């Protein structure tokens, strides 16, 4: 979702790293590595192996945690939670050396209470997208600012799934794009009481495993 002044998640993290010109991301406080419990992003589809490096060098964030509103999660290996992504104007992204926005974790409390968004839904096309504009087909080869416009969406599966000790509305969506090469699947976890949204862009088996590990690690204050 594009930048909104009311949309910025409150992030409590222990260290910061400067990336490209004036863009700043935050990495979590180092914790013991989850020893494979949380997968690695940026790999080839169906594997846990890292893909080729196409961006800046990142410090290791294995076992790092990020706190967004009332939720703390262990980040997938090789990722950072970025208050603002490398592509300016996009917030709450999980990014790696190969992926500017593998997914998002967003605190929607203020926006939802103000009626400024479409509430996420597991049963409607583009239900993962809370914006009021047209979503884009974000993927490893398409940073948010240059991604193809989405032209259609369909719910492939929906129901409920755990996020740590809580139960979230869950769905997998098929996304079709103006550029057919960017067609992909998107997964969503929506916590309607906490008003926290977790989105996985461009699903692959390896990335699914990484996000599954992350949501399983969630703790709430």
C-alpha positions as MATLAB code, in Angstrom:
seq = 'XXXXXXXXXXXXXXXXXXXXXXXXXXXXXXXXXXXXXXXXXXXXXXXXXXXXXXXXXXXXXXXXXXXXXXXXXXXXXXXXXXXXXXXXXXXXXXXXXXXXXXXXXXXXXXXXXXXXXXXXXXXXXXXXXXXXXXXXXXXXXXXXXXXXXXXXXXXXXXXXXXXXXXXXXXXXXXXXXXXXXXXXXXXXXXXXXXXXXXXXXXXXXXXXXXXXXXXXXXXXX';
ca = [
       0.000    0.000    0.000;
       1.313    3.425   -0.841;
       2.439    5.814    1.824;
      -0.130    7.405    4.109;
       0.812    9.605    7.091;
      -1.648    7.620    9.225;
      -0.318    4.316    7.977;
       3.154    4.169    9.561;
       3.503    1.237   11.958;
       5.097    1.879   15.355;
       8.273   -0.135   15.303;
      10.437   -0.784   18.360;
      13.764   -2.225   17.263;
      17.251   -2.088   18.680;
      19.501   -1.055   15.792;
      19.289    0.935   12.564;
      21.161    0.689    9.316;
      21.369    3.278    6.567;
      20.735    1.884    3.106;
      20.460    3.876   -0.111;
      20.228    7.662   -0.207;
      18.443    8.769    2.931;
      16.309    5.617    3.130;
      16.533    3.996    6.544;
      15.566    0.531    7.648;
      15.616   -1.081   11.041;
      16.849   -4.451   12.131;
      15.784   -6.250   15.228;
      17.718   -6.998   18.339;
      19.823  -10.102   17.863;
      18.347  -13.192   19.477;
      19.414  -16.847   19.292;
      18.938  -18.123   15.774;
      15.684  -20.058   15.291;
      17.741  -22.880   13.744;
      15.681  -23.207   10.624;
      12.307  -22.626   12.244;
      11.951  -19.487   10.140;
      12.872  -19.853    6.485;
      14.947  -17.648    4.238;
      13.580  -15.181    1.703;
      15.035  -14.399   -1.687;
      15.607  -18.011   -2.738;
      14.663  -19.863   -5.849;
      11.072  -21.144   -5.939;
      10.706  -24.357   -3.991;
      14.073  -24.096   -2.228;
      15.502  -22.446    0.831;
      18.670  -21.399   -0.963;
      19.416  -17.697   -1.317;
      19.067  -16.141   -4.732;
      21.743  -14.041   -6.437;
      22.495  -10.731   -4.766;
      21.148   -7.856   -6.842;
      20.974   -5.118   -4.204;
      23.016   -3.618   -1.387;
      24.777   -5.873    1.075;
      22.714   -6.501    4.210;
      23.905   -7.499    7.658;
      22.748  -10.860    8.934;
      19.391  -10.563   10.693;
      18.974  -14.219   11.612;
      16.952  -14.408   14.806;
      16.183  -10.680   14.777;
      12.825   -9.515   16.052;
      10.539   -6.662   15.061;
       7.730   -5.171   17.135;
       4.766   -3.677   15.292;
       2.089   -2.262   17.593;
       1.273   -5.083   20.054;
       2.944   -7.892   18.084;
       6.560   -9.073   18.096;
       7.767  -11.541   15.465;
      11.035  -13.267   14.621;
      11.977  -12.163   11.124;
      12.863  -14.657    8.392;
      16.601  -15.110    7.954;
      18.176  -12.516    5.698;
      15.355   -9.969    6.011;
      14.797   -6.610    7.620;
      11.589   -4.865    8.622;
      11.680   -1.499    6.868;
       9.646    1.424    8.130;
      10.020    2.638    4.568;
      11.158    0.347    1.765;
      13.990    0.947   -0.671;
      11.309    2.165   -3.043;
      10.177    5.321   -1.200;
       6.520    5.603   -0.356;
       5.934    1.986    0.659;
       5.843    1.209    4.352;
       6.084   -1.822    6.581;
       7.987   -3.968    4.068;
       9.988   -7.083    4.762;
      12.976   -6.739    2.470;
      16.071   -8.705    1.613;
      18.996   -8.245   -0.743;
      16.850   -9.534   -3.606;
      13.364   -8.418   -2.625;
      12.372   -4.797   -1.925;
       9.037   -5.846   -0.426;
       8.579   -9.591    0.079;
       5.577   -8.763    2.213;
       4.236   -6.273    4.723;
       3.277   -6.080    8.375;
       0.966   -3.138    8.976;
      -0.719   -1.581   11.998;
      -4.106   -0.456   10.667;
      -5.703    0.717   13.913;
      -5.765    4.432   13.182;
      -6.660    4.011    9.514;
      -9.444    1.525   10.257;
     -10.910    3.604   13.068;
     -10.931    6.627   10.760;
     -12.649    4.741    7.944;
      -9.783    5.554    5.599;
      -9.195    2.070    4.200;
     -10.936   -0.968    2.795;
     -10.855   -3.429    5.665;
      -8.993   -6.599    4.697;
     -11.222   -9.534    3.800;
     -10.505  -13.199    3.174;
     -13.476  -13.549    0.830;
     -13.166  -10.782   -1.772;
     -10.773  -10.206   -4.641;
      -7.873   -8.001   -3.538;
      -9.034   -8.580    0.046;
      -5.394   -8.479    1.124;
      -5.065   -4.872   -0.039;
      -6.422   -2.160    2.279;
      -5.781    0.721   -0.102;
      -8.447    2.562   -2.034;
      -6.408    2.636   -5.257;
      -5.443   -0.237   -7.570;
      -2.826   -2.652   -6.178;
       0.323   -3.611   -8.050;
       1.889   -7.019   -8.639;
       4.926   -6.811   -6.386;
       7.518   -9.540   -6.909;
      11.275  -10.187   -6.772;
      11.740   -8.695  -10.246;
       9.279   -5.838   -9.690;
       9.877   -3.367   -6.884;
       6.718   -1.610   -5.708;
       7.264    1.543   -7.734;
       7.676   -0.240  -11.067;
       5.402   -3.248  -10.590;
       2.651   -3.932  -13.103;
      -0.890   -2.865  -12.262;
      -3.128   -5.680  -11.037;
      -6.046   -6.325  -13.368;
      -7.859   -9.073  -11.487;
      -7.915  -11.165   -8.359;
      -9.588  -14.319   -7.099;
      -9.758  -16.086   -3.736;
      -8.126  -19.525   -3.984;
      -8.577  -20.561   -0.356;
      -9.753  -18.910    2.828;
     -10.432  -19.718    6.440;
      -8.556  -19.208    9.683;
      -4.905  -19.702   10.599;
      -2.883  -19.107   13.760;
      -0.655  -16.077   14.253;
       1.194  -17.044   17.391;
      -1.501  -17.629   20.046;
      -4.177  -15.737   18.096;
      -6.412  -16.809   15.224;
      -6.343  -14.737   12.038;
      -8.535  -14.561    8.979;
      -6.408  -16.236    6.306;
      -6.591  -16.361    2.524;
      -4.575  -17.114   -0.587;
      -5.353  -15.001   -3.667;
      -4.524  -15.358   -7.341;
      -3.435  -12.022   -8.761;
      -3.453  -11.321  -12.494;
      -1.442   -8.433  -13.809;
      -1.226   -6.093  -16.765;
       2.125   -7.739  -17.433;
       1.235  -11.467  -17.402;
       4.820  -12.354  -16.491;
       4.137  -10.842  -13.069;
       1.015  -12.925  -12.303;
       1.417  -14.327   -8.808;
      -0.262  -15.497   -5.626;
      -0.608  -13.429   -2.463;
      -1.263  -14.664    1.084;
      -2.857  -12.699    3.913;
      -3.319  -12.949    7.691;
      -5.721  -10.382    9.166;
      -6.270   -9.902   12.894;
      -9.495   -7.853   13.043;
      -9.343   -7.163   16.784;
      -5.672   -6.168   16.886;
      -6.057   -4.627   13.414;
      -2.740   -6.023   12.279;
      -2.274   -7.158    8.683;
       0.418   -9.521    7.410;
       0.773   -9.932    3.636;
       3.081  -12.197    1.633;
       3.714  -11.070   -1.946;
       4.539  -13.441   -4.810;
       4.139  -16.725   -2.950;
       6.621  -19.553   -3.522;
       7.117  -22.709   -1.405;
      10.303  -21.301    0.133;
       8.724  -17.972    0.898;
       5.582  -19.664    2.274;
       7.775  -21.561    4.735;
       9.525  -18.346    5.766;
       6.272  -16.516    6.428;
       4.704  -19.520    8.173;
       7.656  -19.569   10.568;
       7.392  -15.850   11.181;
       3.668  -15.847   11.974;
       4.108  -18.885   14.230;
       6.683  -16.922   16.237;
       4.302  -14.032   16.996;
       3.928  -12.882   20.582;
       1.540  -10.203   21.816;
       1.804   -7.688   24.631;
];
